[in-house]
Amino acid sequence: MGIGVSARRYTVVAILLHWASALGVLALIGMGLTMTHAGLAPMRQFQLYQWHKSIGITVLALTALRVAWRLTHRPPPHAAGTPARERRAASAAHGLLYLLLVGLPLTGWAVVSLSPFNIPTVLYGLVPWPHLPLASIVPDKAAAEGALKLVHAYGAWLLTALLILHLAAALRHHLILRDDVLRRMLPARAPSTSSASLGSTR
């Protein structure tokens, strides 16, 4: 027996959280590359840094909401006929994405909290945001800050690679396999009713 269209689609909340997170992550990657390679004037660098922090905290909050929603709402099943190894790879990639979407904002927040400049964070120029209480418990703040900067930078490159892989997989499903994997995450679009029945749940 086939599965209904509504069961094959993500919920509206999941779709909105997914695309809001995606836009935020793309903005963060662009800002990070600009801050580190564009040679901006100090004031412009400061402004962009504040925006980077603001969007980073927003992505962290969105990810917390996504995880809570995912734990209480079963996602659509895999497309019928998806090999077990692909299901396992997809689950592992999604798990790593969630880990990075939590870990990168946290490491960035920690770097700011340990910085000797002690620059305050004001989200979007409106909401004061506290530092993590690390300065009093980390014996070598400079070493910890340097290590966290490396973790943050390499994590950002890993996230970029995973996003490219994620996009490539979605396009493969849409253009080559011609199933509903991409369509069910697009806003205001229902999967085609001619698709085959779907397999086991994630």
Coordinates of N, CA and C in Angstrom, one line a residue:
M1 N 0.8 -1.2 0.0 CA 0.0 0.0 0.0 C 0.9 1.2 0.0
G2 N 0.5 2.3 -0.8 CA 1.3 3.5 -0.8 C 1.1 4.3 0.4
I3 N 1.9 5.3 0.5 CA 1.9 6.2 1.6 C 1.3 7.6 1.1
G4 N 0.4 8.2 1.9 CA -0.3 9.4 1.5 C 0.7 10.5 1.3
V5 N 0.3 11.5 0.5 CA 1.1 12.7 0.1 C 1.6 13.4 1.4
S6 N 0.7 13.6 2.4 CA 1.1 14.3 3.6 C 2.1 13.6 4.4
A7 N 2.1 12.2 4.3 CA 3.1 11.5 5.0 C 4.4 11.5 4.4
R8 N 4.5 11.9 3.0 CA 5.7 11.9 2.3 C 6.4 13.3 2.4
R9 N 5.6 14.3 2.9 CA 6.2 15.6 3.0 C 6.6 15.9 4.4
Y10 N 7.7 16.8 4.5 CA 8.0 17.3 5.8 C 6.9 18.3 6.2
T11 N 6.8 18.5 7.5 CA 5.8 19.5 8.0 C 6.2 20.9 7.7
V12 N 5.2 21.8 7.7 CA 5.5 23.2 7.4 C 6.5 23.8 8.3
V13 N 6.4 23.4 9.6 CA 7.4 23.9 10.6 C 8.8 23.4 10.2
A14 N 8.9 22.1 9.9 CA 10.3 21.6 9.5 C 10.8 22.3 8.3
I15 N 10.0 22.5 7.3 CA 10.4 23.2 6.1 C 10.9 24.6 6.4
L16 N 10.1 25.3 7.2 CA 10.5 26.7 7.5 C 11.8 26.7 8.3
L17 N 12.0 25.8 9.2 CA 13.2 25.8 10.0 C 14.4 25.4 9.2
H18 N 14.2 24.5 8.2 CA 15.3 24.0 7.4 C 15.8 25.2 6.5
W19 N 14.9 25.9 5.8 CA 15.3 26.9 4.9 C 15.8 28.2 5.6
A20 N 15.3 28.4 6.8 CA 15.8 29.6 7.6 C 17.2 29.2 8.0
S21 N 17.5 28.0 8.5 CA 18.8 27.6 8.8 C 19.8 27.6 7.7
A22 N 19.3 27.2 6.5 CA 20.1 27.1 5.3 C 20.6 28.5 4.9
L23 N 19.6 29.5 4.9 CA 20.0 30.9 4.6 C 21.0 31.4 5.6
G24 N 20.8 31.1 6.9 CA 21.7 31.6 7.9 C 23.1 31.0 7.8
V25 N 23.2 29.7 7.4 CA 24.5 29.1 7.3 C 25.2 29.7 6.1
L26 N 24.5 29.9 5.0 CA 25.1 30.4 3.8 C 25.6 31.8 4.1
A27 N 24.8 32.6 4.8 CA 25.3 34.0 5.2 C 26.5 33.9 6.1
L28 N 26.6 33.0 7.0 CA 27.7 32.8 7.9 C 29.0 32.5 7.1
I29 N 28.8 31.5 6.2 CA 30.0 31.1 5.4 C 30.5 32.3 4.6
G30 N 29.6 33.0 3.9 CA 30.0 34.2 3.2 C 30.7 35.3 4.0
M31 N 30.1 35.5 5.2 CA 30.7 36.5 6.1 C 32.1 36.0 6.6
G32 N 32.2 34.8 7.0 CA 33.4 34.2 7.4 C 34.5 34.4 6.4
L33 N 34.2 34.0 5.2 CA 35.3 34.2 4.1 C 35.6 35.7 3.9
T34 N 34.6 36.5 4.0 CA 34.9 38.0 3.8 C 35.7 38.5 4.9
M35 N 35.4 38.1 6.1 CA 36.1 38.7 7.3 C 37.6 38.2 7.3
T36 N 37.9 37.0 6.8 CA 39.2 36.5 6.9 C 40.1 36.8 5.7
H37 N 39.4 37.1 4.5 CA 40.2 37.2 3.3 C 40.0 38.6 2.6
A38 N 39.1 39.4 2.9 CA 38.8 40.6 2.1 C 39.6 41.8 2.5
G39 N 40.3 41.8 3.7 CA 41.0 42.9 4.1 C 40.2 44.2 4.3
L40 N 39.1 44.0 5.1 CA 38.2 45.1 5.3 C 38.8 46.2 6.2
A41 N 38.2 47.4 6.1 CA 38.6 48.4 7.1 C 38.1 48.0 8.5
P42 N 38.8 48.5 9.5 CA 38.5 48.0 10.9 C 37.0 48.2 11.3
M43 N 36.4 49.3 11.0 CA 35.0 49.5 11.3 C 34.1 48.5 10.6
R44 N 34.3 48.3 9.3 CA 33.5 47.4 8.5 C 33.7 46.0 9.0
Q45 N 35.0 45.7 9.4 CA 35.3 44.3 10.0 C 34.5 44.1 11.3
F46 N 34.5 45.2 12.1 CA 33.7 45.1 13.4 C 32.2 44.9 13.1
Q47 N 31.7 45.6 12.2 CA 30.2 45.5 11.9 C 29.9 44.1 11.4
L48 N 30.7 43.6 10.5 CA 30.5 42.3 9.9 C 30.6 41.2 11.0
Y49 N 31.6 41.4 11.9 CA 31.8 40.4 13.0 C 30.6 40.4 13.9
Q50 N 30.0 41.5 14.2 CA 28.8 41.6 15.0 C 27.6 40.8 14.3
W51 N 27.5 41.1 13.0 CA 26.4 40.4 12.2 C 26.7 38.9 12.2
H52 N 28.0 38.5 12.1 CA 28.3 37.0 12.1 C 27.9 36.4 13.4
K53 N 28.2 37.1 14.5 CA 27.8 36.6 15.8 C 26.3 36.5 16.0
S54 N 25.6 37.5 15.5 CA 24.2 37.5 15.6 C 23.5 36.4 14.9
I55 N 24.0 36.2 13.6 CA 23.4 35.1 12.8 C 23.8 33.8 13.4
G56 N 25.0 33.7 13.9 CA 25.5 32.4 14.5 C 24.6 32.0 15.6
I57 N 24.3 32.9 16.5 CA 23.4 32.6 17.7 C 22.0 32.2 17.2
T58 N 21.6 32.9 16.1 CA 20.2 32.6 15.6 C 20.2 31.2 15.0
V59 N 21.3 30.8 14.3 CA 21.4 29.4 13.8 C 21.4 28.4 14.9
L60 N 22.1 28.7 16.0 CA 22.1 27.8 17.1 C 20.7 27.6 17.7
A61 N 19.9 28.7 17.8 CA 18.6 28.7 18.3 C 17.7 27.9 17.3
L62 N 17.8 28.1 16.0 CA 17.0 27.4 15.0 C 17.3 25.9 15.1
T63 N 18.6 25.6 15.3 CA 19.0 24.1 15.4 C 18.4 23.5 16.6
A64 N 18.4 24.2 17.7 CA 17.7 23.6 18.9 C 16.2 23.4 18.6
L65 N 15.6 24.3 17.9 CA 14.2 24.1 17.6 C 14.0 22.9 16.6
R66 N 14.9 22.8 15.7 CA 14.9 21.7 14.7 C 15.0 20.3 15.4
V67 N 16.0 20.3 16.3 CA 16.2 19.0 17.0 C 15.0 18.6 17.8
A68 N 14.4 19.6 18.5 CA 13.2 19.4 19.3 C 12.0 18.9 18.4
W69 N 11.9 19.6 17.3 CA 10.8 19.2 16.4 C 11.0 17.8 15.8
R70 N 12.3 17.5 15.5 CA 12.6 16.2 14.9 C 12.4 15.1 15.9
L71 N 12.6 15.3 17.1 CA 12.4 14.3 18.2 C 10.9 14.0 18.4
T72 N 10.1 15.0 18.1 CA 8.7 14.8 18.4 C 7.8 14.6 17.1
H73 N 8.4 14.7 15.9 CA 7.7 14.5 14.7 C 8.5 13.7 13.7
R74 N 8.0 12.5 13.4 CA 8.7 11.6 12.5 C 8.9 12.2 11.1
P75 N 10.1 12.2 10.6 CA 10.4 12.7 9.2 C 9.8 11.7 8.2
P76 N 9.6 12.1 7.0 CA 9.2 11.2 5.9 C 10.1 10.1 5.7
P77 N 9.6 8.9 5.3 CA 10.5 7.8 5.0 C 11.4 8.0 3.8
H78 N 12.4 7.2 3.7 CA 13.3 7.2 2.5 C 12.5 6.7 1.3
A79 N 13.0 7.2 0.2 CA 12.3 6.7 -1.1 C 12.4 5.2 -1.2
A80 N 11.4 4.6 -1.8 CA 11.4 3.2 -2.0 C 12.6 2.7 -2.8
G81 N 13.2 1.6 -2.3 CA 14.3 1.0 -3.0 C 15.6 1.6 -2.7
T82 N 15.7 2.6 -1.7 CA 17.0 3.2 -1.3 C 17.8 2.1 -0.6
P83 N 19.0 1.8 -1.1 CA 19.9 0.8 -0.5 C 20.1 1.1 1.0
A84 N 20.3 0.1 1.8 CA 20.6 0.3 3.2 C 21.8 1.1 3.4
R85 N 22.8 1.0 2.6 CA 24.1 1.7 2.8 C 23.8 3.2 2.6
E86 N 23.0 3.6 1.6 CA 22.6 5.0 1.4 C 21.8 5.5 2.5
R87 N 20.9 4.7 3.1 CA 20.1 5.2 4.2 C 21.1 5.5 5.4
R88 N 22.0 4.6 5.6 CA 23.0 4.8 6.7 C 23.8 6.0 6.5
A89 N 24.3 6.2 5.2 CA 25.1 7.4 4.9 C 24.4 8.6 5.1
A90 N 23.1 8.7 4.7 CA 22.3 9.9 4.8 C 22.1 10.2 6.3
S91 N 21.8 9.2 7.1 CA 21.6 9.4 8.5 C 22.9 9.9 9.2
A92 N 24.0 9.4 8.8 CA 25.3 9.8 9.3 C 25.6 11.3 8.9
A93 N 25.3 11.6 7.7 CA 25.6 13.0 7.2 C 24.6 14.0 7.9
H94 N 23.4 13.6 8.1 CA 22.5 14.5 8.8 C 22.9 14.7 10.3
G95 N 23.3 13.6 10.9 CA 23.8 13.7 12.3 C 25.0 14.6 12.4
L96 N 25.9 14.5 11.4 CA 27.1 15.3 11.5 C 26.8 16.8 11.2
L97 N 25.8 17.0 10.3 CA 25.3 18.4 10.0 C 24.8 19.0 11.3
Y98 N 23.9 18.3 12.0 CA 23.4 18.8 13.3 C 24.5 19.1 14.3
L99 N 25.4 18.2 14.4 CA 26.5 18.4 15.3 C 27.3 19.7 15.0
L100 N 27.6 19.9 13.7 CA 28.3 21.1 13.3 C 27.4 22.4 13.5
L101 N 26.1 22.3 13.3 CA 25.2 23.4 13.5 C 25.1 23.8 14.9
V102 N 25.4 22.9 15.8 CA 25.5 23.2 17.3 C 26.9 23.6 17.7
G103 N 27.9 22.8 17.2 CA 29.2 23.0 17.6 C 29.9 24.3 17.1
L104 N 29.6 24.6 15.9 CA 30.2 25.8 15.4 C 29.8 27.1 16.1
P105 N 28.5 27.3 16.3 CA 28.1 28.5 17.1 C 28.7 28.5 18.5
L106 N 28.7 27.3 19.1 CA 29.2 27.3 20.4 C 30.7 27.6 20.5
T107 N 31.5 27.0 19.5 CA 32.9 27.4 19.5 C 33.2 28.8 19.2
G108 N 32.4 29.4 18.3 CA 32.5 30.8 18.0 C 32.2 31.7 19.3
W109 N 31.1 31.3 20.0 CA 30.7 32.0 21.2 C 31.8 31.8 22.2
A110 N 32.5 30.7 22.3 CA 33.6 30.5 23.3 C 34.8 31.4 22.9
V111 N 35.1 31.5 21.6 CA 36.2 32.3 21.2 C 36.0 33.7 21.6
V112 N 34.8 34.2 21.4 CA 34.4 35.6 21.7 C 34.5 35.8 23.3
S113 N 34.1 34.8 24.0 CA 34.1 34.9 25.5 C 35.5 34.9 26.0
L114 N 36.5 34.2 25.3 CA 37.9 34.2 25.8 C 38.8 35.3 25.2
S115 N 38.2 36.0 24.3 CA 39.1 37.1 23.6 C 39.6 38.1 24.6
P116 N 40.8 38.5 24.5 CA 41.3 39.5 25.4 C 40.7 40.9 25.2
F117 N 40.1 41.1 24.0 CA 39.5 42.4 23.7 C 38.2 42.6 24.4
N118 N 37.6 41.4 24.8 CA 36.3 41.5 25.6 C 35.3 42.4 24.9
I119 N 35.1 42.2 23.6 CA 34.1 42.9 22.9 C 32.7 42.4 23.1
P120 N 31.8 43.3 23.6 CA 30.4 42.8 23.9 C 29.7 42.4 22.6
T121 N 28.8 41.4 22.8 CA 28.0 41.0 21.6 C 26.6 41.6 21.8
V122 N 26.1 42.2 20.8 CA 24.7 42.8 20.9 C 24.0 42.3 19.6
L123 N 23.1 41.3 19.8 CA 22.5 40.7 18.6 C 21.7 41.6 17.8
Y124 N 22.1 41.8 16.6 CA 21.4 42.7 15.6 C 21.3 44.1 16.1
G125 N 22.3 44.5 17.0 CA 22.3 45.8 17.5 C 21.3 46.1 18.5
L126 N 20.5 45.1 19.0 CA 19.4 45.3 19.9 C 19.4 44.6 21.2
V127 N 19.9 43.3 21.2 CA 19.8 42.4 22.3 C 21.2 42.1 22.8
P128 N 21.6 42.6 24.0 CA 22.9 42.2 24.6 C 23.0 40.7 24.9
W129 N 24.1 40.1 24.5 CA 24.2 38.7 24.6 C 25.5 38.4 25.5
P130 N 25.3 37.6 26.6 CA 26.4 37.4 27.5 C 27.5 36.5 27.0
H131 N 28.7 36.7 27.5 CA 29.8 35.8 27.3 C 29.6 34.5 28.0
L132 N 30.1 33.4 27.5 CA 30.2 32.2 28.3 C 31.1 32.3 29.5
P133 N 30.8 31.7 30.6 CA 31.6 31.9 31.8 C 32.9 31.1 31.8
L134 N 33.8 31.4 30.9 CA 35.0 30.6 30.7 C 36.2 31.2 31.2
A135 N 36.2 32.6 31.2 CA 37.5 33.3 31.6 C 38.0 32.9 32.9
S136 N 37.1 32.6 33.9 CA 37.5 32.3 35.2 C 37.9 30.9 35.5
I137 N 37.6 30.0 34.5 CA 37.9 28.6 34.7 C 38.9 28.0 33.8
V138 N 39.3 28.8 32.7 CA 40.3 28.4 31.8 C 41.6 28.9 32.2
P139 N 42.6 28.1 32.5 CA 43.9 28.7 33.0 C 44.7 29.4 32.0
D140 N 44.7 28.9 30.7 CA 45.5 29.6 29.7 C 44.5 30.0 28.6
K141 N 43.9 31.2 28.8 CA 42.9 31.7 27.9 C 43.4 31.9 26.5
A142 N 44.6 32.3 26.3 CA 45.2 32.6 24.9 C 45.3 31.3 24.2
A143 N 45.8 30.2 24.8 CA 45.9 28.9 24.2 C 44.6 28.3 23.9
A144 N 43.6 28.5 24.8 CA 42.3 27.9 24.5 C 41.6 28.7 23.4
E145 N 41.8 30.0 23.4 CA 41.2 30.8 22.3 C 41.8 30.4 20.9
G146 N 43.1 30.2 20.9 CA 43.7 29.8 19.6 C 43.3 28.4 19.1
A147 N 43.1 27.5 20.1 CA 42.7 26.1 19.7 C 41.2 26.2 19.2
L148 N 40.4 26.9 19.9 CA 39.0 27.0 19.5 C 38.8 27.7 18.1
K149 N 39.7 28.7 17.8 CA 39.7 29.3 16.5 C 39.9 28.3 15.4
L150 N 40.9 27.4 15.7 CA 41.2 26.4 14.7 C 40.1 25.4 14.5
V151 N 39.5 25.0 15.6 CA 38.3 24.1 15.6 C 37.2 24.8 14.8
H152 N 37.0 26.0 15.1 CA 35.9 26.8 14.4 C 36.2 26.9 12.9
A153 N 37.4 27.2 12.5 CA 37.7 27.3 11.1 C 37.6 26.0 10.4
Y154 N 38.2 25.0 10.9 CA 38.2 23.7 10.2 C 36.8 23.1 10.2
G155 N 36.0 23.4 11.3 CA 34.6 22.9 11.3 C 33.8 23.6 10.2
A156 N 34.1 24.9 10.0 CA 33.4 25.7 8.9 C 33.7 25.1 7.5
W157 N 34.9 24.7 7.3 CA 35.3 24.1 6.0 C 34.6 22.7 5.9
L158 N 34.5 22.0 7.0 CA 33.8 20.7 6.9 C 32.3 20.9 6.7
L159 N 31.7 21.9 7.3 CA 30.3 22.2 7.1 C 30.1 22.5 5.6
T160 N 31.0 23.3 5.1 CA 30.8 23.7 3.7 C 30.9 22.5 2.7
A161 N 31.8 21.6 3.0 CA 31.9 20.4 2.2 C 30.6 19.5 2.4
L162 N 30.1 19.4 3.6 CA 28.9 18.6 3.8 C 27.7 19.3 3.1
L163 N 27.6 20.6 3.1 CA 26.5 21.3 2.4 C 26.6 21.0 0.9
I164 N 27.8 21.0 0.3 CA 27.9 20.7 -1.1 C 27.5 19.3 -1.4
L165 N 27.9 18.4 -0.5 CA 27.5 17.0 -0.7 C 26.0 16.8 -0.5
H166 N 25.4 17.5 0.4 CA 23.9 17.5 0.7 C 23.2 18.0 -0.6
L167 N 23.7 19.1 -1.1 CA 23.0 19.6 -2.4 C 23.2 18.7 -3.5
A168 N 24.4 18.1 -3.7 CA 24.6 17.1 -4.8 C 23.7 15.9 -4.6
A169 N 23.5 15.4 -3.4 CA 22.6 14.3 -3.2 C 21.1 14.7 -3.5
A170 N 20.7 15.9 -3.1 CA 19.3 16.3 -3.4 C 19.1 16.4 -4.9
L171 N 20.1 17.0 -5.6 CA 20.0 17.1 -7.1 C 20.0 15.7 -7.8
R172 N 20.8 14.8 -7.2 CA 20.8 13.4 -7.8 C 19.4 12.8 -7.7
H173 N 18.8 12.9 -6.5 CA 17.5 12.4 -6.3 C 16.5 13.0 -7.3
H174 N 16.6 14.3 -7.5 CA 15.6 15.1 -8.3 C 15.8 14.9 -9.8
L175 N 17.1 15.0 -10.2 CA 17.3 15.0 -11.7 C 17.6 13.6 -12.2
I176 N 18.2 12.7 -11.4 CA 18.6 11.4 -11.9 C 17.6 10.3 -11.5
L177 N 17.4 10.2 -10.2 CA 16.5 9.2 -9.7 C 15.0 9.6 -9.9
R178 N 14.8 10.9 -10.0 CA 13.4 11.4 -10.2 C 12.4 11.0 -9.2
D179 N 12.8 11.1 -7.9 CA 11.9 10.8 -6.8 C 11.5 12.1 -6.1
D180 N 10.8 12.0 -5.0 CA 10.3 13.1 -4.3 C 11.1 13.7 -3.2
V181 N 12.3 13.2 -3.1 CA 13.2 13.6 -1.9 C 13.4 15.1 -1.8
L182 N 13.6 15.8 -2.9 CA 13.8 17.2 -2.9 C 12.5 18.0 -2.8
R183 N 11.5 17.5 -3.6 CA 10.2 18.2 -3.7 C 9.5 18.3 -2.3
R184 N 9.7 17.2 -1.5 CA 9.0 17.2 -0.2 C 9.5 18.2 0.8
M185 N 10.7 18.8 0.5 CA 11.3 19.8 1.4 C 11.1 21.2 0.8
L186 N 10.5 21.3 -0.4 CA 10.3 22.7 -1.0 C 9.0 23.2 -0.5
P187 N 8.9 24.5 -0.2 CA 7.7 25.1 0.3 C 6.6 25.1 -0.8
A188 N 5.4 24.8 -0.3 CA 4.2 24.9 -1.1 C 4.2 24.0 -2.3
R189 N 4.9 22.9 -2.2 CA 5.0 22.0 -3.3 C 4.7 20.6 -2.8
A190 N 3.8 19.9 -3.4 CA 3.5 18.5 -3.0 C 4.3 17.5 -3.9
P191 N 4.7 16.4 -3.4 CA 5.3 15.4 -4.2 C 4.3 14.9 -5.2
S192 N 4.9 14.4 -6.3 CA 4.0 13.8 -7.4 C 3.4 12.5 -6.9
T193 N 2.1 12.4 -7.2 CA 1.3 11.2 -6.7 C 1.7 10.0 -7.5
S194 N 2.4 10.1 -8.5 CA 2.8 8.9 -9.3 C 4.0 8.2 -8.8
S195 N 4.6 8.7 -7.7 CA 5.8 8.1 -7.2 C 5.5 6.8 -6.6
A196 N 6.5 5.9 -6.6 CA 6.3 4.6 -6.0 C 6.1 4.7 -4.5
S197 N 5.6 3.6 -3.9 CA 5.5 3.6 -2.4 C 6.9 3.8 -1.8
L198 N 6.9 4.3 -0.6 CA 8.1 4.6 0.1 C 8.5 3.5 1.1
G199 N 9.8 3.5 1.3 CA 10.4 2.4 2.1 C 10.3 2.7 3.6
S200 N 11.3 2.2 4.3 CA 11.3 2.3 5.8 C 11.6 3.7 6.2
T201 N 11.2 4.0 7.4 CA 11.4 5.3 8.0 C 12.8 5.5 8.4
R202 N 13.2 6.8 8.6 CA 14.6 7.1 9.0 C 14.7 6.8 10.5

